[in-house]
CSV table of C-alpha atoms and ligand atoms in Angstrom, one decimal:
chain,number,residue,atom,x,y,z
A,1,MET,CA,-14.7,-15.4,-8.0
A,2,ALA,CA,-13.3,-16.0,-4.5
A,3,GLN,CA,-13.3,-14.9,-0.9
A,4,ILE,CA,-10.1,-15.7,0.8
A,5,ASP,CA,-9.9,-16.1,4.6
A,6,LEU,CA,-6.7,-16.2,6.5
A,7,ILE,CA,-7.3,-17.5,10.0
A,8,LYS,CA,-4.4,-17.1,12.4
A,9,VAL,CA,-2.0,-17.9,9.5
A,10,GLU,CA,1.6,-17.8,10.5
A,11,LYS,CA,5.0,-18.7,9.2
A,12,LYS,CA,8.2,-19.5,10.9
A,13,PHE,CA,11.5,-20.3,9.2
A,14,GLY,CA,13.3,-22.0,12.0
A,15,ASP,CA,13.5,-19.4,14.8
A,16,LEU,CA,12.5,-16.5,12.5
A,17,HIS,CA,8.9,-15.5,12.7
A,18,ALA,CA,8.3,-14.3,9.1
A,19,VAL,CA,4.5,-13.8,9.6
A,20,LYS,CA,3.0,-13.7,13.0
A,21,PRO,CA,-0.6,-15.1,13.4
A,22,MET,CA,-2.7,-13.0,11.0
A,23,ASP,CA,-6.4,-12.8,10.4
A,24,LEU,CA,-7.6,-11.3,7.2
A,25,THR,CA,-10.7,-11.6,5.0
A,26,ILE,CA,-10.3,-10.7,1.3
A,27,HIS,CA,-13.8,-10.2,-0.1
A,28,ASN,CA,-15.0,-11.5,-3.4
A,29,GLY,CA,-13.8,-9.1,-6.2
A,30,GLU,CA,-11.8,-7.0,-3.8
A,31,PHE,CA,-8.3,-5.5,-4.6
A,32,VAL,CA,-6.3,-5.8,-1.4
A,33,VAL,CA,-2.7,-4.5,-1.2
A,34,LEU,CA,-0.2,-5.9,1.3
A,35,LEU,CA,2.1,-2.9,2.0
A,36,GLY,CA,5.2,-2.7,4.2
A,37,PRO,CA,9.0,-2.3,4.2
A,38,SER,CA,11.3,-4.9,3.0
A,39,GLY,CA,11.3,-8.1,5.1
A,40,CYS,CA,8.0,-7.5,6.9
A,41,GLY,CA,6.4,-10.7,5.6
A,42,LYS,CA,4.3,-9.6,2.6
A,43,THR,CA,5.8,-12.0,0.1
A,44,THR,CA,5.6,-14.9,2.5
A,45,THR,CA,1.9,-14.1,3.1
A,46,LEU,CA,1.2,-14.1,-0.6
A,47,ARG,CA,3.1,-17.3,-1.2
A,48,MET,CA,1.1,-19.0,1.5
A,49,ILE,CA,-2.1,-18.0,-0.2
A,50,ALA,CA,-0.7,-19.3,-3.5
A,51,GLY,CA,0.4,-22.6,-2.0
A,52,LEU,CA,4.0,-21.9,-2.8
A,53,GLU,CA,4.9,-21.9,0.9
A,54,THR,CA,3.5,-24.1,3.6
A,55,VAL,CA,2.0,-22.5,6.7
A,56,THR,CA,3.3,-23.3,10.2
A,57,GLY,CA,0.1,-22.4,12.0
A,58,GLY,CA,-3.5,-21.4,11.2
A,59,SER,CA,-5.5,-22.1,8.1
A,60,ILE,CA,-6.5,-20.6,4.7
A,61,GLN,CA,-9.9,-20.9,3.2
A,62,ILE,CA,-11.1,-20.1,-0.3
A,63,ASN,CA,-14.9,-19.7,-0.5
A,64,GLY,CA,-15.3,-21.4,2.9
A,65,GLN,CA,-13.2,-24.4,1.9
A,66,ASP,CA,-10.1,-25.2,3.8
A,67,ILE,CA,-7.2,-25.2,1.3
A,68,THR,CA,-4.3,-25.0,3.8
A,69,ASN,CA,-2.7,-28.2,2.6
A,70,LYS,CA,-3.8,-28.1,-1.1
A,71,PRO,CA,-1.0,-27.9,-3.6
A,72,ALA,CA,-0.7,-24.7,-5.6
A,73,ARG,CA,-2.0,-26.1,-8.9
A,74,GLU,CA,-5.3,-27.1,-7.3
A,75,ARG,CA,-6.1,-23.6,-5.9
A,76,ASP,CA,-7.4,-21.8,-9.0
A,77,ILE,CA,-5.1,-18.9,-8.3
A,78,ALA,CA,-2.7,-17.1,-10.7
A,79,MET,CA,0.5,-15.4,-9.6
A,80,VAL,CA,2.4,-12.6,-11.3
A,81,PHE,CA,6.0,-11.9,-10.2
A,82,GLN,CA,8.2,-8.9,-10.4
A,83,PHE,CA,10.4,-10.7,-12.9
A,84,PHE,CA,8.5,-11.6,-15.9
A,85,ALA,CA,9.2,-15.4,-15.8
A,86,LEU,CA,8.2,-15.7,-19.5
A,87,TYR,CA,9.6,-18.6,-21.6
A,88,PRO,CA,12.2,-17.0,-23.8
A,89,HIS,CA,12.1,-19.6,-26.6
A,90,MET,CA,8.3,-19.3,-27.1
A,91,THR,CA,6.6,-16.5,-28.9
A,92,VAL,CA,4.3,-14.1,-27.0
A,93,ARG,CA,1.3,-16.0,-28.3
A,94,GLU,CA,2.7,-19.3,-27.2
A,95,ASN,CA,3.6,-17.9,-23.8
A,96,ILE,CA,0.0,-16.6,-23.3
A,97,ALA,CA,-1.6,-19.8,-24.6
A,98,PHE,CA,0.6,-22.1,-22.5
A,99,PRO,CA,-1.5,-22.3,-19.3
A,100,LEU,CA,-4.6,-23.1,-21.3
A,101,GLN,CA,-2.8,-25.8,-23.3
A,102,ALA,CA,-1.6,-27.2,-20.0
A,103,GLN,CA,-5.2,-27.4,-18.8
A,104,GLY,CA,-6.1,-29.3,-22.1
A,105,GLU,CA,-8.4,-26.6,-23.5
A,106,THR,CA,-9.6,-26.9,-27.1
A,107,ARG,CA,-8.0,-24.9,-29.8
A,108,SER,CA,-11.0,-22.7,-30.3
A,109,VAL,CA,-11.3,-21.9,-26.6
A,110,ILE,CA,-7.6,-21.0,-26.6
A,111,ASP,CA,-7.9,-18.8,-29.7
A,112,GLN,CA,-10.8,-17.0,-28.3
A,113,ARG,CA,-9.4,-16.4,-24.8
A,114,VAL,CA,-6.0,-15.4,-26.1
A,115,SER,CA,-7.4,-12.8,-28.6
A,116,GLU,CA,-9.7,-11.4,-25.8
A,117,VAL,CA,-6.8,-10.9,-23.4
A,118,VAL,CA,-4.3,-9.5,-25.9
A,119,ARG,CA,-6.9,-7.0,-27.1
A,120,MET,CA,-7.5,-5.9,-23.5
A,121,LEU,CA,-3.7,-5.5,-22.9
A,122,GLN,CA,-3.0,-4.0,-26.3
A,123,ILE,CA,-0.3,-6.4,-27.2
A,124,GLU,CA,-1.7,-7.8,-30.5
A,125,PRO,CA,1.2,-6.5,-32.6
A,126,TYR,CA,3.7,-8.6,-30.5
A,127,LEU,CA,2.1,-12.0,-30.8
A,128,LYS,CA,4.7,-13.5,-33.1
A,129,LEU,CA,7.7,-11.9,-31.3
A,130,ARG,CA,9.8,-13.5,-28.6
A,131,PRO,CA,9.6,-11.8,-25.1
A,132,GLY,CA,13.3,-10.8,-25.2
A,133,SER,CA,12.7,-8.3,-28.0
A,134,LEU,CA,10.0,-6.4,-26.0
A,135,SER,CA,10.5,-3.5,-23.5
A,136,GLY,CA,10.1,-4.3,-19.8
A,137,GLY,CA,6.6,-2.8,-19.7
A,138,ASP,CA,5.4,-4.9,-22.6
A,139,GLN,CA,7.0,-8.1,-21.2
A,140,GLN,CA,5.0,-7.4,-18.0
A,141,ARG,CA,1.9,-7.0,-20.1
A,142,VAL,CA,2.5,-10.4,-21.6
A,143,ALA,CA,3.0,-11.9,-18.1
A,144,LEU,CA,-0.3,-10.3,-17.0
A,145,ALA,CA,-2.0,-11.7,-20.1
A,146,ARG,CA,-0.7,-15.2,-19.3
A,147,ALA,CA,-2.1,-14.9,-15.8
A,148,LEU,CA,-5.4,-13.5,-16.8
A,149,VAL,CA,-6.1,-15.9,-19.7
A,150,ARG,CA,-6.8,-18.7,-17.2
A,151,ARG,CA,-9.6,-16.6,-15.6
A,152,PRO,CA,-8.4,-17.6,-12.2
A,153,ALA,CA,-10.7,-17.1,-9.1
A,154,ALA,CA,-8.0,-15.0,-7.6
A,155,PHE,CA,-5.0,-13.1,-8.8
A,156,LEU,CA,-1.9,-12.7,-6.8
A,157,MET,CA,0.8,-10.1,-7.7
A,158,ASP,CA,4.2,-9.7,-6.1
A,159,GLU,CA,5.7,-6.3,-6.9
A,160,PRO,CA,4.7,-6.8,-10.6
A,161,LEU,CA,5.9,-3.3,-11.4
A,162,GLY,CA,9.0,-3.3,-9.3
A,163,ALA,CA,11.4,-3.8,-12.3
A,164,LEU,CA,9.8,-1.1,-14.5
A,165,ASP,CA,10.9,2.5,-14.8
A,166,ALA,CA,8.8,5.3,-13.4
A,167,ASP,CA,6.8,6.1,-16.6
A,168,PHE,CA,5.9,2.5,-17.2
A,169,ARG,CA,5.0,2.0,-13.6
A,170,GLU,CA,2.4,4.7,-13.7
A,171,SER,CA,0.7,3.5,-16.9
A,172,MET,CA,0.8,-0.1,-15.8
A,173,ARG,CA,-0.6,0.8,-12.4
A,174,ALA,CA,-3.6,2.3,-14.1
A,175,GLU,CA,-3.9,-0.7,-16.5
A,176,ILE,CA,-3.9,-3.3,-13.7
A,177,LYS,CA,-6.5,-1.3,-11.9
A,178,ARG,CA,-8.6,-1.1,-15.0
A,179,LEU,CA,-8.2,-4.9,-15.7
A,180,HIS,CA,-9.3,-5.5,-12.2
A,181,LEU,CA,-12.4,-3.4,-12.6
A,182,VAL,CA,-13.2,-5.3,-15.9
A,183,ASN,CA,-12.5,-8.8,-14.6
A,184,ASN,CA,-13.5,-8.3,-11.1
A,185,ALA,CA,-11.2,-11.1,-9.9
A,186,THR,CA,-10.2,-11.1,-6.2
A,187,SER,CA,-6.7,-9.6,-6.3
A,188,VAL,CA,-3.9,-9.5,-3.7
A,189,TYR,CA,-1.1,-7.2,-4.6
A,190,VAL,CA,2.2,-6.9,-2.8
A,191,THR,CA,4.2,-3.7,-2.8
A,192,HIS,CA,6.6,-1.6,-0.6
A,193,ASP,CA,5.5,1.5,-2.4
A,194,GLN,CA,2.8,3.4,-0.5
A,195,ILE,CA,1.9,5.6,-3.4
A,196,GLU,CA,1.1,2.5,-5.5
A,197,ALA,CA,-0.9,1.0,-2.5
A,198,MET,CA,-2.9,4.2,-2.1
A,199,ALA,CA,-3.6,4.4,-5.8
A,200,MET,CA,-4.7,0.8,-6.3
A,201,GLY,CA,-6.1,-0.8,-3.2
A,202,ASP,CA,-9.7,-1.0,-2.2
A,203,ARG,CA,-8.1,-1.8,1.1
A,204,ILE,CA,-4.5,-1.7,2.3
A,205,VAL,CA,-3.0,-4.1,4.8
A,206,VAL,CA,0.0,-2.3,6.4
A,207,MET,CA,2.6,-4.7,7.7
A,208,SER,CA,5.8,-4.3,9.7
A,209,ASN,CA,7.9,-6.8,11.7
A,210,ALA,CA,5.8,-9.8,10.6
A,211,THR,CA,2.7,-8.2,12.0
A,212,VAL,CA,-0.4,-6.5,10.5
A,213,GLN,CA,-0.4,-2.9,11.7
A,214,GLN,CA,-3.6,-1.7,10.2
A,215,VAL,CA,-6.2,-2.8,7.6
A,216,GLY,CA,-8.4,-0.1,6.0
A,217,THR,CA,-9.3,1.8,2.9
A,218,PRO,CA,-6.5,4.0,1.6
A,219,ILE,CA,-8.2,7.2,2.9
A,220,ASP,CA,-8.9,5.7,6.3
A,221,VAL,CA,-5.3,4.5,6.7
A,222,TYR,CA,-4.1,8.0,5.5
A,223,ASN,CA,-6.4,10.0,7.8
A,224,ASN,CA,-6.5,7.8,10.8
A,225,PRO,CA,-3.3,5.8,11.2
A,226,SER,CA,-3.6,3.3,14.0
A,227,ASN,CA,-0.1,3.9,15.2
A,228,MET,CA,3.0,6.0,14.6
A,229,PHE,CA,4.6,3.5,12.2
A,230,VAL,CA,1.6,3.7,9.9
A,231,ALA,CA,1.5,7.5,10.3
A,232,ARG,CA,5.1,7.8,9.1
A,233,PHE,CA,5.0,5.1,6.5
A,234,ILE,CA,2.0,6.4,4.6
A,235,GLY,CA,2.4,9.7,2.8
A,236,SER,CA,5.4,11.4,1.2
A,237,PRO,CA,6.6,12.9,3.4
A,238,GLY,CA,4.8,10.9,6.2
A,239,MET,CA,2.7,12.5,9.0
A,240,ASN,CA,4.6,15.0,11.1
A,241,LEU,CA,4.9,13.7,14.7
A,242,VAL,CA,5.9,16.1,17.4
A,243,THR,CA,6.2,15.2,21.1
A,244,GLY,CA,4.8,17.9,23.4
A,245,GLU,CA,4.2,18.4,27.1
A,246,HIS,CA,0.5,18.5,27.8
A,247,HIS,CA,-1.2,20.4,30.6
A,248,ALA,CA,-4.9,21.3,30.8
A,249,GLY,CA,-5.5,21.5,27.0
A,250,THR,CA,-2.3,23.2,26.1
A,251,LEU,CA,0.6,21.4,24.4
A,252,THR,CA,4.1,22.9,24.8
A,253,LEU,CA,6.0,22.0,21.6
A,254,PRO,CA,9.7,21.8,21.1
A,255,GLY,CA,10.9,25.4,20.8
A,256,GLY,CA,8.3,26.6,23.3
A,257,SER,CA,5.2,27.3,21.2
A,258,GLN,CA,2.0,26.8,23.1
A,259,TYR,CA,-0.6,24.8,21.0
A,260,ALA,CA,-4.2,24.9,22.2
A,261,VAL,CA,-5.6,21.4,21.8
A,262,PRO,CA,-8.8,21.5,19.8
A,263,LEU,CA,-11.8,21.3,22.1
A,264,LYS,CA,-13.1,18.0,20.9
A,265,TRP,CA,-9.8,16.3,21.9
A,266,ARG,CA,-9.6,17.7,25.4
A,267,THR,CA,-11.3,14.8,27.2
A,268,ALA,CA,-9.3,12.2,25.3
A,269,LEU,CA,-6.0,13.8,26.4
A,270,GLU,CA,-7.0,14.5,30.0
A,271,GLY,CA,-4.4,13.3,32.6
A,272,ARG,CA,-1.7,12.8,30.0
A,273,SER,CA,1.5,14.7,30.5
A,274,LYS,CA,3.3,13.8,27.2
A,275,VAL,CA,1.5,13.3,23.9
A,276,VAL,CA,2.6,13.1,20.3
A,277,LEU,CA,0.8,15.5,18.0
A,278,GLY,CA,0.4,14.2,14.5
A,279,PHE,CA,-0.6,16.2,11.4
A,280,ARG,CA,-0.2,15.8,7.7
A,281,PRO,CA,1.7,18.5,5.7
A,282,GLU,CA,-1.5,19.8,4.3
A,283,ALA,CA,-3.0,20.4,7.8
A,284,LEU,CA,-0.4,23.2,8.4
A,285,LEU,CA,-1.8,26.6,7.5
A,286,LEU,CA,0.6,29.5,7.4
A,287,ASP,CA,-0.9,32.3,9.4
A,288,GLU,CA,1.0,35.3,10.8
A,289,ASN,CA,-1.1,35.2,13.9
A,290,GLY,CA,-0.7,31.4,14.3
A,291,GLN,CA,0.1,29.9,17.6
A,292,VAL,CA,3.1,27.9,16.5
A,293,SER,CA,6.3,29.5,15.3
A,294,ALA,CA,9.1,27.9,13.4
A,295,LYS,CA,12.1,28.7,11.3
A,296,VAL,CA,12.3,28.0,7.5
A,297,TYR,CA,14.8,25.1,7.1
A,298,GLY,CA,14.3,24.6,3.3
A,299,ASP,CA,11.7,24.2,0.6
A,300,ASP,CA,11.0,22.1,-2.4
A,301,LEU,CA,9.1,23.4,-5.3
A,302,HIS,CA,6.7,20.8,-6.7
A,303,GLY,CA,5.1,22.8,-9.5
A,304,SER,CA,1.6,23.0,-8.2
A,305,PHE,CA,2.7,23.5,-4.5
A,306,THR,CA,5.7,24.2,-2.3
A,307,MET,CA,6.8,21.8,0.4
A,308,LEU,CA,8.2,23.8,3.3
A,309,HIS,CA,10.6,22.3,5.8
A,310,LEU,CA,10.3,24.1,9.1
A,311,ALA,CA,12.4,23.7,12.2
A,312,LEU,CA,10.5,24.0,15.5
A,313,ASN,CA,13.4,24.1,17.8
A,314,GLY,CA,16.5,26.0,16.5
A,315,GLU,CA,17.7,23.7,13.8
A,316,SER,CA,16.0,20.5,15.0
A,317,GLU,CA,12.5,19.0,15.0
A,318,VAL,CA,12.0,19.6,11.3
A,319,ILE,CA,8.4,19.3,10.1
A,320,HIS,CA,6.9,19.6,6.7
A,321,GLY,CA,4.1,21.9,5.6
A,322,ARG,CA,2.4,22.2,2.2
A,323,ALA,CA,2.1,25.7,1.0
A,324,GLU,CA,0.8,27.4,-2.1
A,325,ARG,CA,3.3,27.6,-5.0
A,326,GLY,CA,5.1,30.9,-5.0
A,327,VAL,CA,5.1,31.2,-1.2
A,328,ALA,CA,8.3,33.1,-0.6
A,329,SER,CA,10.4,31.5,2.0
A,330,LYS,CA,13.9,32.6,3.0
A,331,ILE,CA,15.9,30.0,4.8
A,332,GLY,CA,16.2,31.0,8.4
A,333,ALA,CA,13.1,33.3,8.2
A,334,GLN,CA,10.6,33.0,11.1
A,335,VAL,CA,7.0,31.9,10.2
A,336,SER,CA,3.9,31.2,12.2
A,337,PHE,CA,1.2,28.7,11.5
A,338,THR,CA,-2.0,27.1,12.8
A,339,LEU,CA,-3.2,23.5,12.2
A,340,ASP,CA,-6.6,22.5,10.7
A,341,PRO,CA,-8.3,21.3,13.9
A,342,GLU,CA,-10.1,18.6,11.9
A,343,MET,CA,-6.8,17.1,10.7
A,344,VAL,CA,-4.8,16.8,13.9
A,345,ARG,CA,-4.2,13.4,15.6
A,346,PHE,CA,-2.6,12.3,18.9
A,347,PHE,CA,-0.5,9.3,19.8
A,348,ASP,CA,0.7,7.8,23.0
A,349,PRO,CA,4.5,8.3,23.1
A,350,GLU,CA,5.1,5.0,25.0
A,351,SER,CA,2.9,2.6,23.0
A,352,GLU,CA,3.0,4.7,19.8
A,353,THR,CA,-0.6,3.9,19.2
A,354,ALA,CA,-3.3,6.4,18.2
A,355,ILE,CA,-5.3,8.0,21.0
A,356,ALA,CA,-9.0,7.5,20.3
A,357,LEU,CA,-11.2,10.5,20.1
A,358,GLU,CA,-13.7,10.1,22.9
A,359,VAL,CA,-17.2,10.8,21.6
A,360,ARG,CA,-19.4,12.4,24.1
A,361,HIS,CA,-22.9,10.9,24.3
A,362,GLY,CA,-26.1,12.7,25.2
B,401,LIG,P1,10.6,-8.0,0.4
B,401,LIG,O1,9.8,-6.8,-0.1
B,401,LIG,O2,12.1,-7.7,0.6
B,401,LIG,O3,10.4,-9.3,-0.4
B,401,LIG,P2,8.7,-9.0,2.3
B,401,LIG,O4,8.0,-8.1,3.1
B,401,LIG,O5,8.1,-9.6,1.1
B,401,LIG,O6,10.1,-8.3,1.8
B,401,LIG,P3,9.3,-11.7,3.0
B,401,LIG,O7,10.0,-12.0,1.7
B,401,LIG,O8,8.0,-12.3,3.2
B,401,LIG,O9,9.3,-10.1,3.3
B,401,LIG,O10,10.3,-12.1,4.2
B,401,LIG,C1,10.0,-12.1,5.6
B,401,LIG,C2,11.1,-12.6,6.4
B,401,LIG,O11,11.3,-14.0,6.2
B,401,LIG,C3,12.5,-12.0,6.0
B,401,LIG,O12,13.2,-11.8,7.2
B,401,LIG,C4,13.1,-13.0,5.1
B,401,LIG,O13,14.5,-12.9,5.2
B,401,LIG,C5,12.6,-14.3,5.7
B,401,LIG,N1,12.5,-15.4,4.7
B,401,LIG,C6,11.7,-15.3,3.6
B,401,LIG,N2,11.8,-16.5,2.9
B,401,LIG,C7,12.6,-17.3,3.6
B,401,LIG,C8,13.1,-18.6,3.5
B,401,LIG,N3,12.7,-19.4,2.4
B,401,LIG,N4,14.0,-19.1,4.4
B,401,LIG,C9,14.3,-18.4,5.5
B,401,LIG,N5,13.9,-17.1,5.7
B,401,LIG,C10,13.1,-16.6,4.8
């Protein structure tokens, strides 16, 4: 059991700022996902928590104790990497038992813990085999078993599913989540895959350019991105972002459609001449009397729904809208739509940050 506090933690490699001062509390038993594109500083953050990387500023606490300068082996933390890092000359059982042997546990404790963890991960049939003869998914199960067997206070995972193919990824994702619920160990999980982050995290820390962009529950980050980077990065496709000219509650969009700003947003947008309108594909509602018109640019059938690609302005400004399956759309056809007023968001085009909804009091 562990609460992990990062207090203004930062990392510089020479002149390169890999992680800018970062504050984050990871609560006891929480599953936190560090999410962001390649090179944004996720792995470095995880390695600083593990003690595999020194910090160049700030401090790290576990359960209120400063561990900033403690070596990795004294941190009671287990780490699972993308690449299995199993010992090829040992059997699966020996691999899993290894950390307990290194800690000097008795044989009966080792037997009991190993059998518990192999049952949980359903790898009993492989105990006598060597890792090289297993599939990628099963090797990663063994690596998880070896990390879990120590019952660490915290569990750090760096893209543990990155090397697996799509089918395995999905089943392992569910498995890791289930293991977390059973063990309730504080977990920090690094991925660049936003679908994985949404599916697994109690909270997501979105990072870009060495900086935390937003921390929140998956649904909050999805519904209320704090800036345009998060809006684009989360969701597939990401949030539609369209710059419009604003005047007195009406937004003129590229292509000339006049969009009436929902009433509750009018105060927040007062005095702004340019704003970015943001909406998720599912906020777009086809409606022949809708205020916004566009031209069908293409569509993808997804089985249970159709993703329409619509051009607002001739062939440019393509946005995405989710429609029912079977919606007939001919490329080049003109369509109209409205937006669910509860699902629209606005951003400042200069700072790219979300405009807050001003709540009227009284
Ligand atoms: P990825 O998903 O590609 O691993 P990431 O978000 O985990 O990306 P980091 O690996 O933390 O990013 O790297 C952050 C930045 O720090 C990158 O620019 C990287 O090149 C740099 N970096 C990481 N480790 C070192 C190192 N040991 N020496 C110098 N620069 C490094």
